[in-house]
Coordinates of C-alpha atoms in Angstrom, one line a residue:
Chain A
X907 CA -206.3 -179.4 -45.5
X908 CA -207.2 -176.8 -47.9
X909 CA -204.1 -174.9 -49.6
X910 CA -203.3 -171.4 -48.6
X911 CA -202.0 -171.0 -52.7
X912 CA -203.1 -172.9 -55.6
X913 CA -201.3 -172.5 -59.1
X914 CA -203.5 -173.4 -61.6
X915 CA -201.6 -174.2 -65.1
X916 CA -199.4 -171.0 -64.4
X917 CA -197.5 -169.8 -67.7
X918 CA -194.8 -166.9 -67.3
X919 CA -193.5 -165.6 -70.3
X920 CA -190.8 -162.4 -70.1
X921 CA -191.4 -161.7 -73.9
X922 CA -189.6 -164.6 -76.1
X923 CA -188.3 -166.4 -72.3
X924 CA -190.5 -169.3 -70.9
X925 CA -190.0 -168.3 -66.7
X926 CA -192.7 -170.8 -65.9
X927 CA -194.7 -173.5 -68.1
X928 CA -197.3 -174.9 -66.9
X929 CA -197.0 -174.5 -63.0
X930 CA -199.6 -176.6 -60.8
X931 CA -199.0 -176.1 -57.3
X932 CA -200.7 -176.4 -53.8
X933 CA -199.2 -174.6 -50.7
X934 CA -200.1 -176.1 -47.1
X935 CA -201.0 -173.8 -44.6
X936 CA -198.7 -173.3 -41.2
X937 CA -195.8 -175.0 -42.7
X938 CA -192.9 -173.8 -44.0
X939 CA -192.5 -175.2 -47.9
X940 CA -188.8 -174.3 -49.8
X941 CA -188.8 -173.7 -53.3
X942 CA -186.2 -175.1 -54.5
X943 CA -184.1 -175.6 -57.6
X944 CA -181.6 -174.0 -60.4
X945 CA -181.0 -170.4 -61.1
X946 CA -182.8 -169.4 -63.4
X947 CA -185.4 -172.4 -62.9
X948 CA -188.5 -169.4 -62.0
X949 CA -188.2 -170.0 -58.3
X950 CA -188.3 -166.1 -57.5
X951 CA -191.0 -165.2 -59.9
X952 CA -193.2 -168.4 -58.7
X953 CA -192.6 -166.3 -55.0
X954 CA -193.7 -162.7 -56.5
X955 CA -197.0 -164.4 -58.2
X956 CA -198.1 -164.9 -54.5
X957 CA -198.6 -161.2 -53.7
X958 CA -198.8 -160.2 -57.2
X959 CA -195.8 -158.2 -57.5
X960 CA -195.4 -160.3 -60.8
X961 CA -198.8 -161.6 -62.7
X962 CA -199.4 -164.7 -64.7
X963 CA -199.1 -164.2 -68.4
X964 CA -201.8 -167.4 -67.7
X965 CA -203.2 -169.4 -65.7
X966 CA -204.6 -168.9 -62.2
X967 CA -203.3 -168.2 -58.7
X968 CA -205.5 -169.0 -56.0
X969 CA -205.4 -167.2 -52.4
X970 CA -207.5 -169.0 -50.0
X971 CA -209.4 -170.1 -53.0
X972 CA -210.0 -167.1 -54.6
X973 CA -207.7 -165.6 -57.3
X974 CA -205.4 -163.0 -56.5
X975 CA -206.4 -161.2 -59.7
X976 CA -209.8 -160.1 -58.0
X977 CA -208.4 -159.2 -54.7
X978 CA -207.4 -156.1 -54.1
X979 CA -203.1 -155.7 -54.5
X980 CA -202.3 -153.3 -51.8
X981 CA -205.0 -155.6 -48.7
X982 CA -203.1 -158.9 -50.7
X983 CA -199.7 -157.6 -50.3
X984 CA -200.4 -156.7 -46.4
X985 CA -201.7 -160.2 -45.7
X986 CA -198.9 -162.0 -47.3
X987 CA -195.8 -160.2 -46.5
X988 CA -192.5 -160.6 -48.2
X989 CA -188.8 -160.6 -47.2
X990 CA -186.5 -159.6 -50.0
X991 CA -182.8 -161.4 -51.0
X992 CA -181.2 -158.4 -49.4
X993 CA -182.2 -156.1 -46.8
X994 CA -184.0 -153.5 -48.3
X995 CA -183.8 -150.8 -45.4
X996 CA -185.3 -147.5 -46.8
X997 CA -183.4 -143.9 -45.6
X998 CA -183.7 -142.8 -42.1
X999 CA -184.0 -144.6 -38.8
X1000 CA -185.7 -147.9 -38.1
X1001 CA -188.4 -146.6 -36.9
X1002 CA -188.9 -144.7 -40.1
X1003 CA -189.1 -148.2 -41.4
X1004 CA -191.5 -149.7 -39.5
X1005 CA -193.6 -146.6 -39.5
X1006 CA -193.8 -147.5 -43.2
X1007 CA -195.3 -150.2 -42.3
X1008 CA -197.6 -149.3 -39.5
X1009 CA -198.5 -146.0 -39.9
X1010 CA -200.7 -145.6 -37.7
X1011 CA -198.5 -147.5 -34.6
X1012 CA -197.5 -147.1 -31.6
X1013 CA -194.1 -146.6 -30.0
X1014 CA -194.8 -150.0 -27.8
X1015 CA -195.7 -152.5 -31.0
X1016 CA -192.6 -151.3 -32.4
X1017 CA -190.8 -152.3 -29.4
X1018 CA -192.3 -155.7 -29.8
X1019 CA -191.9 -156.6 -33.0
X1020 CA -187.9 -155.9 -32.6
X1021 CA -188.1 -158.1 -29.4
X1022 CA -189.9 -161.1 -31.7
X1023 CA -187.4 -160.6 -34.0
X1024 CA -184.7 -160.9 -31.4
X1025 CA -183.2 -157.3 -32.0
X1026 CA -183.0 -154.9 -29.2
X1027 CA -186.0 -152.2 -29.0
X1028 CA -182.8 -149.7 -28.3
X1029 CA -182.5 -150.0 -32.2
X1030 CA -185.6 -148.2 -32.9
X1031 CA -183.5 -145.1 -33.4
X1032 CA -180.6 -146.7 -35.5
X1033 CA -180.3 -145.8 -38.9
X1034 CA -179.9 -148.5 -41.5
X1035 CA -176.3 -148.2 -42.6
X1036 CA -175.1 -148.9 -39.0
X1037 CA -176.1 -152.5 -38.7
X1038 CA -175.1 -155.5 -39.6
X1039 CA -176.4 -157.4 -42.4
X1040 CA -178.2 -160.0 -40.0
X1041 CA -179.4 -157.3 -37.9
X1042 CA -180.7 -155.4 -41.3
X1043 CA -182.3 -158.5 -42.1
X1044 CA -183.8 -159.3 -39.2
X1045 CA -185.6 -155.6 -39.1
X1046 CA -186.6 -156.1 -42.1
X1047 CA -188.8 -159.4 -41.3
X1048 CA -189.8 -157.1 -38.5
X1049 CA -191.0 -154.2 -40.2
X1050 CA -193.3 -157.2 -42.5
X1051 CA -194.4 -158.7 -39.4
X1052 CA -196.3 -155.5 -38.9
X1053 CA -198.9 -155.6 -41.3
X1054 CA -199.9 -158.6 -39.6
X1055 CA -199.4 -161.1 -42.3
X1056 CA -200.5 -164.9 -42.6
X1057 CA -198.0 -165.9 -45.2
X1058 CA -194.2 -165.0 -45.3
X1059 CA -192.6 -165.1 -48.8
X1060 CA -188.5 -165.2 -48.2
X1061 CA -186.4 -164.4 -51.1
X1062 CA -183.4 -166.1 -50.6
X1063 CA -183.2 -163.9 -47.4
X1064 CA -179.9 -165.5 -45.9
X1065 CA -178.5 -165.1 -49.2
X1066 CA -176.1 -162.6 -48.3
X1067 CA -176.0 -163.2 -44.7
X1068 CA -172.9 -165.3 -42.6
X1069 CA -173.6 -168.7 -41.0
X1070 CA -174.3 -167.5 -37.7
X1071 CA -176.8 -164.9 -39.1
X1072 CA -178.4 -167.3 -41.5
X1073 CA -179.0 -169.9 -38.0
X1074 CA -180.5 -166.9 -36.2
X1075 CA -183.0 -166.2 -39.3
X1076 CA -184.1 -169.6 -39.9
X1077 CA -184.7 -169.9 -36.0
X1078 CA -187.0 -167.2 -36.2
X1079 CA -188.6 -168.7 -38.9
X1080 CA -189.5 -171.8 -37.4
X1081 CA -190.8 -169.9 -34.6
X1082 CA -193.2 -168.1 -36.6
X1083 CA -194.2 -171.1 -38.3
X1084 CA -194.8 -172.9 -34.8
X1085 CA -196.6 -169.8 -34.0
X1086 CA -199.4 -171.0 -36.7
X1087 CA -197.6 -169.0 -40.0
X1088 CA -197.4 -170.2 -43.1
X1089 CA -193.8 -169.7 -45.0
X1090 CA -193.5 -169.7 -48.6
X1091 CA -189.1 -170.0 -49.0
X1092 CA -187.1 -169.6 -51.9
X1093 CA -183.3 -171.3 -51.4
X1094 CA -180.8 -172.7 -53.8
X1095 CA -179.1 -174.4 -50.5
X1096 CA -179.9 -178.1 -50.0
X1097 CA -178.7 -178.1 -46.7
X1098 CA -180.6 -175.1 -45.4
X1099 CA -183.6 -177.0 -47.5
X1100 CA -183.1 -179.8 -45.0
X1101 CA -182.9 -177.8 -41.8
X1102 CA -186.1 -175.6 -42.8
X1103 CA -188.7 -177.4 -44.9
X1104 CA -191.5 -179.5 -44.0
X1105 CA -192.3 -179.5 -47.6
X1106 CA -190.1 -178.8 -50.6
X1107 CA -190.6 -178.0 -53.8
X1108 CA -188.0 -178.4 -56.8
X1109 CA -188.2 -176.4 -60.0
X1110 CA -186.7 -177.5 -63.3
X1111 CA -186.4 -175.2 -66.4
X1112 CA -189.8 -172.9 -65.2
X1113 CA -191.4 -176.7 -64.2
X1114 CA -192.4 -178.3 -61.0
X1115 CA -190.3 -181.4 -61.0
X1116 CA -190.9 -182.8 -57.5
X1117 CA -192.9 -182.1 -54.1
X1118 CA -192.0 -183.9 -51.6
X1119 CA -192.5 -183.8 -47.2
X1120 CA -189.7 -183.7 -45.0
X1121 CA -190.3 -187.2 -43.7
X1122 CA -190.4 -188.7 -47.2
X1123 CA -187.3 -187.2 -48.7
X1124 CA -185.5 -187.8 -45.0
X1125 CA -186.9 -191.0 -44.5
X1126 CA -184.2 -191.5 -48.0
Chain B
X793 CA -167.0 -97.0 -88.0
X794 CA -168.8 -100.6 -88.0
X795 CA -171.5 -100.0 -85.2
X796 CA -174.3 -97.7 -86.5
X797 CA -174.8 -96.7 -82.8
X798 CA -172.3 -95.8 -80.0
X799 CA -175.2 -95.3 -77.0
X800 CA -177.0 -98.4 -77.7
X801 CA -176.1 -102.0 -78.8
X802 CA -177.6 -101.4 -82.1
X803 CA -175.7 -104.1 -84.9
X804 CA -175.9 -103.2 -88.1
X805 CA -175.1 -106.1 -90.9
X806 CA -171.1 -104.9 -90.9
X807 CA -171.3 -105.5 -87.3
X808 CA -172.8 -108.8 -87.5
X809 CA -169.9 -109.5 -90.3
X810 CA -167.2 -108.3 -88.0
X811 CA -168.7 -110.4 -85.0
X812 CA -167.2 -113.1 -86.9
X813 CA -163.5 -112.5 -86.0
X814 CA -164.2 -113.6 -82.9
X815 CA -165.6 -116.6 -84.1
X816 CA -162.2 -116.7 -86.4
X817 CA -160.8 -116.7 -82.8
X818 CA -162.0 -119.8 -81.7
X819 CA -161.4 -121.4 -84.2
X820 CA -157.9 -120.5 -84.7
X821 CA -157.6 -122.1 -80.8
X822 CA -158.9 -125.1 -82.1
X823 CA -156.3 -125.4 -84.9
X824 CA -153.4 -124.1 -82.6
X825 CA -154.4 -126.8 -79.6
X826 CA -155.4 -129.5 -82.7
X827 CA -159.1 -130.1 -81.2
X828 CA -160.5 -130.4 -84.5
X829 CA -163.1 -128.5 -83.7
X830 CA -162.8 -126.0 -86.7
X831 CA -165.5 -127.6 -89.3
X832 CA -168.3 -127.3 -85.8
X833 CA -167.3 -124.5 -85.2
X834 CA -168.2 -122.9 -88.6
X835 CA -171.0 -125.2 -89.2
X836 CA -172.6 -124.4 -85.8
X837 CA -172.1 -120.7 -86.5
X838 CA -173.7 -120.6 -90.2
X839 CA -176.1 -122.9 -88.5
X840 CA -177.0 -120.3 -85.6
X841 CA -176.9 -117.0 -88.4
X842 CA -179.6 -118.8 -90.7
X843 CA -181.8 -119.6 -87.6
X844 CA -181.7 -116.5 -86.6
X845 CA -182.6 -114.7 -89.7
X846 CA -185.5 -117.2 -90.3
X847 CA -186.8 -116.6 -86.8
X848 CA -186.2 -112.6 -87.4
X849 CA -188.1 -112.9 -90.6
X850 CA -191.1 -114.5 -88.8
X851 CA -191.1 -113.0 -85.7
X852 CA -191.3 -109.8 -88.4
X853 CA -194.4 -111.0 -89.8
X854 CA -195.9 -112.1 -86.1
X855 CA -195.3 -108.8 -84.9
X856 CA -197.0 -106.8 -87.7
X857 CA -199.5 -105.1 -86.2
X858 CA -202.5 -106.5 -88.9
X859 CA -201.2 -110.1 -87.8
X860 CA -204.0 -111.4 -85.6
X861 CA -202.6 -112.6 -82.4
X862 CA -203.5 -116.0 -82.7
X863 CA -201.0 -116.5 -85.5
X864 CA -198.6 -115.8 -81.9
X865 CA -200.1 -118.4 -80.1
X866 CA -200.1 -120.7 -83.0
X867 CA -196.1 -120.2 -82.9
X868 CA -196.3 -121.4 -78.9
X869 CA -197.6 -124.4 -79.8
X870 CA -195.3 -125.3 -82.3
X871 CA -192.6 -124.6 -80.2
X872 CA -193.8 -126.5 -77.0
X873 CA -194.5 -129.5 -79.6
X874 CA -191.0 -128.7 -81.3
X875 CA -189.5 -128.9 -77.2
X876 CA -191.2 -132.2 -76.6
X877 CA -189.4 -133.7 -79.6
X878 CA -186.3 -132.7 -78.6
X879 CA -186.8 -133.8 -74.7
X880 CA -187.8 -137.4 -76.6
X881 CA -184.3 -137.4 -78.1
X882 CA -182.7 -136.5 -75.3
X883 CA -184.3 -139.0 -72.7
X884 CA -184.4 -142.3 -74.9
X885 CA -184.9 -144.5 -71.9
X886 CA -188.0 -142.8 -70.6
X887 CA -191.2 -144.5 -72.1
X888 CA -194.1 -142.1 -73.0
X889 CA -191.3 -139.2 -72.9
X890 CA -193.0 -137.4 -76.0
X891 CA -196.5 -137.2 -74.9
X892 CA -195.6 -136.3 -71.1
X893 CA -193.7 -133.8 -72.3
X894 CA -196.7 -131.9 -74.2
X895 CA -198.6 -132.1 -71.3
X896 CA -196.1 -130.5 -68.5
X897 CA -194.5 -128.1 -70.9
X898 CA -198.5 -127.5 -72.1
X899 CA -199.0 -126.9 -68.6
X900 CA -196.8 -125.1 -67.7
X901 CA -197.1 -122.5 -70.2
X902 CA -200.7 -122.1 -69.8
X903 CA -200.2 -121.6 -66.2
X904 CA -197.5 -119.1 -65.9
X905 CA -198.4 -117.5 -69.0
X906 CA -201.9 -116.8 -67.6
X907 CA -200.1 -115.0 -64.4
X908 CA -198.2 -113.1 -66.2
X909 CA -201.1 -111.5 -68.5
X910 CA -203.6 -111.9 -66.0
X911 CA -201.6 -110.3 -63.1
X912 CA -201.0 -107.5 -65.9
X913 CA -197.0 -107.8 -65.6
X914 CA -196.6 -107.9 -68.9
X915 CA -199.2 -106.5 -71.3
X916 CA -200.3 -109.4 -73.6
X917 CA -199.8 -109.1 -77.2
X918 CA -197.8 -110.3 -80.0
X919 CA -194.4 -108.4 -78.8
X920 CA -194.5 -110.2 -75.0
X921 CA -196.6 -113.7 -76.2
X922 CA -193.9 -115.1 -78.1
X923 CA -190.5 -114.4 -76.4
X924 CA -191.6 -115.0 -72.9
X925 CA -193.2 -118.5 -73.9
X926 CA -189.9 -119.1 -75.6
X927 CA -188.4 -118.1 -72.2
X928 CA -191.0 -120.6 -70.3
X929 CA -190.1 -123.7 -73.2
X930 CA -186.7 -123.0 -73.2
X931 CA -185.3 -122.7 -70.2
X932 CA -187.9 -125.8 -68.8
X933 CA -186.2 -128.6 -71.3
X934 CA -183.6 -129.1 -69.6
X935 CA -185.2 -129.4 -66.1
X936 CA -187.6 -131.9 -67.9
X937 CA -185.0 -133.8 -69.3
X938 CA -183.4 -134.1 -65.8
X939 CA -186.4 -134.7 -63.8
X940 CA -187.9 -137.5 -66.7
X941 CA -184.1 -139.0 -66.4
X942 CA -183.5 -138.8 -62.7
X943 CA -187.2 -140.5 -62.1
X944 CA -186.1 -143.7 -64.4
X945 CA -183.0 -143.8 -63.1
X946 CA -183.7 -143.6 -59.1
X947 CA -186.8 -146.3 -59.7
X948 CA -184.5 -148.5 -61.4
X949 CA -181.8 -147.8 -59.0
X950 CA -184.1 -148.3 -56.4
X951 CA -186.2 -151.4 -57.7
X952 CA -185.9 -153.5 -54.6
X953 CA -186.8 -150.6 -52.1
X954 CA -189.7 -149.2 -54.7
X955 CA -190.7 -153.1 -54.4
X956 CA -190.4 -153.6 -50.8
X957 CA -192.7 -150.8 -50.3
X958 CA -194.9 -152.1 -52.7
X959 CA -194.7 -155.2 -50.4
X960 CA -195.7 -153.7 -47.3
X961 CA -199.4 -152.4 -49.2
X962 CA -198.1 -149.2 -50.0
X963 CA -199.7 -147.8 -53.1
X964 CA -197.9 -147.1 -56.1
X965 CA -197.7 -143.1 -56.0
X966 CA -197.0 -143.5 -52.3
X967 CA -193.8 -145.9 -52.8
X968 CA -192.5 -144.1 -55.7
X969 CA -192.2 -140.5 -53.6
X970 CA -188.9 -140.7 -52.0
X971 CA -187.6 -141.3 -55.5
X972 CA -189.6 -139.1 -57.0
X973 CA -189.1 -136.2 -54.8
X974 CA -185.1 -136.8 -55.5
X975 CA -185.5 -136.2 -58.7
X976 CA -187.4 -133.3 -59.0
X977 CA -184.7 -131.9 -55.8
X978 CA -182.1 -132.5 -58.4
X979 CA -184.1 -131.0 -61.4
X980 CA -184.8 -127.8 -60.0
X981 CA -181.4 -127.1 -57.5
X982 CA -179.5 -125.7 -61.4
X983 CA -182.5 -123.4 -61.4
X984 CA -182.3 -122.2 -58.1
X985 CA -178.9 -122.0 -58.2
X986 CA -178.5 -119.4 -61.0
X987 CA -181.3 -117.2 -59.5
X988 CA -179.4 -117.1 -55.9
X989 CA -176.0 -116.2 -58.4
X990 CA -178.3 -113.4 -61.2
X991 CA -176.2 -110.0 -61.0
X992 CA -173.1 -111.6 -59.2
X993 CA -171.9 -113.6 -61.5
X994 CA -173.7 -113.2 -64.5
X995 CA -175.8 -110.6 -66.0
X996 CA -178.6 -112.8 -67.5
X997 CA -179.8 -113.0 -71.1
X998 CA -183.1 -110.2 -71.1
X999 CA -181.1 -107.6 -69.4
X1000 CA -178.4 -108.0 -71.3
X1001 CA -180.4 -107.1 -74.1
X1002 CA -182.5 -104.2 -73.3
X1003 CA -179.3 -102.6 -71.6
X1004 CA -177.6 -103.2 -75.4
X1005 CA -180.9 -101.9 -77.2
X1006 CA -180.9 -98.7 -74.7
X1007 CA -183.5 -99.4 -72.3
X1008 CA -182.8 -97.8 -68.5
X1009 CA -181.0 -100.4 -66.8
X1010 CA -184.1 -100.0 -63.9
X1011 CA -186.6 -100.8 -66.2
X1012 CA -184.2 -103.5 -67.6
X1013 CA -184.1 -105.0 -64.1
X1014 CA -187.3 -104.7 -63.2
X1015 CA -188.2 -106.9 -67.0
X1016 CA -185.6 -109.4 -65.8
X1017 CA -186.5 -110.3 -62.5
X1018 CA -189.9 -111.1 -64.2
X1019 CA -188.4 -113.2 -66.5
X1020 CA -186.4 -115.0 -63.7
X1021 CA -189.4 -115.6 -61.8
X1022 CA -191.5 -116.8 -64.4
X1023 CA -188.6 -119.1 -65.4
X1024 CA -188.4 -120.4 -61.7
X1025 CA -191.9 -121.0 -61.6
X1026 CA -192.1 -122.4 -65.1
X1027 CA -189.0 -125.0 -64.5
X1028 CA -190.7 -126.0 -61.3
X1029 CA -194.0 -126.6 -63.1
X1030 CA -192.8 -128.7 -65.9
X1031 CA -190.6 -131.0 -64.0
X1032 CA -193.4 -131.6 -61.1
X1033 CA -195.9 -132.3 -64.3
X1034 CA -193.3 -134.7 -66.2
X1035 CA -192.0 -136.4 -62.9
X1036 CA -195.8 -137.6 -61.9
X1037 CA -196.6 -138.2 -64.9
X1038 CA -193.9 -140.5 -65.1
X1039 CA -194.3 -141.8 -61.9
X1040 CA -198.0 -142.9 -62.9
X1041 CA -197.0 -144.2 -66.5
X1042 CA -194.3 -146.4 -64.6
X1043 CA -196.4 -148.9 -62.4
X1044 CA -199.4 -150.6 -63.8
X1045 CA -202.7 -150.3 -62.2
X1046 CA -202.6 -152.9 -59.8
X1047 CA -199.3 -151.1 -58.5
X1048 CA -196.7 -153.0 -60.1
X1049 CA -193.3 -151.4 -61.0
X1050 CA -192.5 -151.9 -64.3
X1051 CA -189.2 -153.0 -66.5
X1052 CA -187.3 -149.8 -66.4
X1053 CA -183.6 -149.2 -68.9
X1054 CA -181.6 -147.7 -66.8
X1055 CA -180.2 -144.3 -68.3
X1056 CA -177.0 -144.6 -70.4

């Protein structure tokens, strides 16, 4: 299968600090792979080379074989969407936030995209500061569902989210995956790496130190 | 007798030497409520005398009649270079401070200046050139310095909603304009607020003057709300110019936000 990513000897250097040495690194397509490992080990920056929010200092990233550096940032960034470590609702309602998204959208796909996300459409005219952090959350996966994306970066999304709002994220995850997604997943928690990867991948020190598939590391 | 006039606000040098005592005032407040303020006090006021005379003695020489008028406009260049020094000072955290500066506070001169002489408001020549730039570059600083700071400071603030818009394909200059439009709502509000409050509150700086020196107080009305206008318009120039400007110098071309000190 060929990879949706492909690190190629990826270098980040933050001036004198090594975040990554020497990365080489194949994402699957339609699975879900966690990136896993220490804080401080370049998990998050790994995730932001995917939709260039971060660049390579060197080294390649490859996007369905061609290298993110040649693409165009704003058309990358809308086919691989991202969900942040906290909710990151802007000002005004959530429509306003989805609008952001989909300008040019209409009243029913915004109605949608908070059913998939299992939020009620009633929402729409909610502003930010009166949900809960799940529900925040969960809008904002919806508002990057818009842009019609084929990969999902997530941040450490449940980071700051309770148990029963964490099982309701991953959930929807897995959904999307089933639904033919790929998932790129940054998470410091082994046992959410266990309920959510089919592939995971452990970072040492700004180094891939292990890639492993669920029934290999199960199987154990 | 210490004033040589009693009609107009004429100060001759004994009046200028008197005006001290009140200087003597504050500081005897700053010895009686021990703010050991005394020494700045002096300092500041010696300080302010000397510029003053220096200023006088050129201003003297500008506004000789056999002076050509580009000698004026020399002087407005070294004082909008002079203002984007200071503005550099003032804002250490903003990158590029110096240079952005020049260009809004260049901007912003040329543009209101030209209205002013071009609309015929103000005839040009060496006795308006001078003081009313000093008027534009003077009273824009400090909206410059708020608008540069307030763009820093909401982006960083911000990063993870600047970013998340960035995420969603926004462009850079697109993402940045919530923050951006804060800042320049905070810059300008002072501004506005001391033109809703001219008259009421305070009688402003011009006026003050040409009432002092004997001028109707019409005419010195009329001069003022010029000046108030053309600082309004001037304020709102230079922080537009320095807060996209700065909005630009902050993301890298492939609309990337990037590292940002936060203000101190």
């Amino acid at each position: 299968m060929t990879a949706i990513f492909r690190l190629v000897d990826v270098h980040v250097r933050f001036g004198e600090r090594v975040v990554l040495d020497g990365v080489d690194l194949e994402v699957a397509p339609g699975m879900a792979t966690v990136l896993t490992g220490p804080s401080g080990s370049g998990k998050t920056t790994l995730l932001r080379l995917c939709n260039r929010l971060e660049v390579p200092t060197s080294g390649r990233v490859l996007f369905r074989g061609e290298d993110v550096a040649t693409l165009d940032p704003l058309a990358l960034r809308r086919r691989v969407g991202m969900v942040f470590q906290r909710p990151t609702l802007f000002a005004g309602t959530v429509r306003d936030n989805l609008l952001v998204a989909r300008p040019d959208g209409d009243e029913e796909g915004r109605r949608a995209v908070l059913e998939r996300v299992g939020l009620p459409p009633s929402l729409l005219a909610s502003t930010g500061d009166t949900l809960s952090g799940g529900e925040a959350q969960r809008a904002c996966l919806a508002r990057t569902l818009l842009t019609d994306p084929e990969v999902l970066l997530m941040d450490e999304p449940t980071s700051s989210l309770d148990a029963a709002a964490t099982g309701v994220l991953e959930d929807l995850t897995a959904e999307l995956v089933a639904g033919g997604l790929t998932v790129l997943w940054v998470s410091h928690d082994l046992a959410q790496v266990r309920r959510i990867a089919d592939e995971r991948v452990v970072l040492l020190d700004g180094r891939i130190a292990g890639a492993e598939r669920a029934d290999e590391y199960l199987g154990r | 007798m210490i004033a040589s006039s009693v009609t107009t606000g004429y100060v001759g040098w004994l009046g200028l030497v008197a005006s001290l005592a009140l200087v003597a005032v504050a500081v005897a407040i700053s010895m009686w409520q021990h703010l050991d303020l005394e020494r700045s006090l002096v300092w500041a006021s010696v300080r302010a005398i000397v510029q003053l005379l220096a200023v006088g003695a050129v201003l003297a020489f500008v506004l000789d009649p056999h002076v050509p008028l580009a000698v004026s406009w020399t002087w407005v260049v070294l004082m909008v270079g002079f203002a984007a020094e200071t503005i550099r000072r003032r804002a250490p955290e903003v990158p590029s401070a110096r240079p952005l500066a020049l260009l809004a506070l260049g901007v912003a001169s040329a543009v209101s200046l030209a209205l002013l002489f071009g609309l015929r408001i103000f005839p040009m020549n060496a006795r308006t050139v001078v003081p009313l730039a000093g008027m534009v570059v003077g009273n824009s600083m400090t909206a410059t310095v708020v608008a540069a700071r307030r763009v820093v400071g909401e982006l960083a603030d911000k990063r993870a909603e600047v970013e998340a818009r960035l995420a969603l394909g926004q462009p850079s200059h697109e993402a940045a304009r919530p923050y951006v439009r804060s800042a320049l709502r905070t810059a300008m509000i002072s501004q506005i607020e001391s033109t809703k409050a001219v008259g009421l509150v305070f009688l402003p700086g011009a006026m003050t003057g040409l009432i002092l020196a004997g001028e109707k107080p019409v005419q010195a009305v009329l001069v003022q709300a010029a000046v108030m206008f053309l600082i309004l318009g001037a304020v709102a120039t230079t922080a537009t110019a320095m807060a996209l400007g700065l909005a630009r110098r902050l993301f890298t071309a492939d609309h990337r936000l990037v590292a940002l000190a936060r203000p101190v």
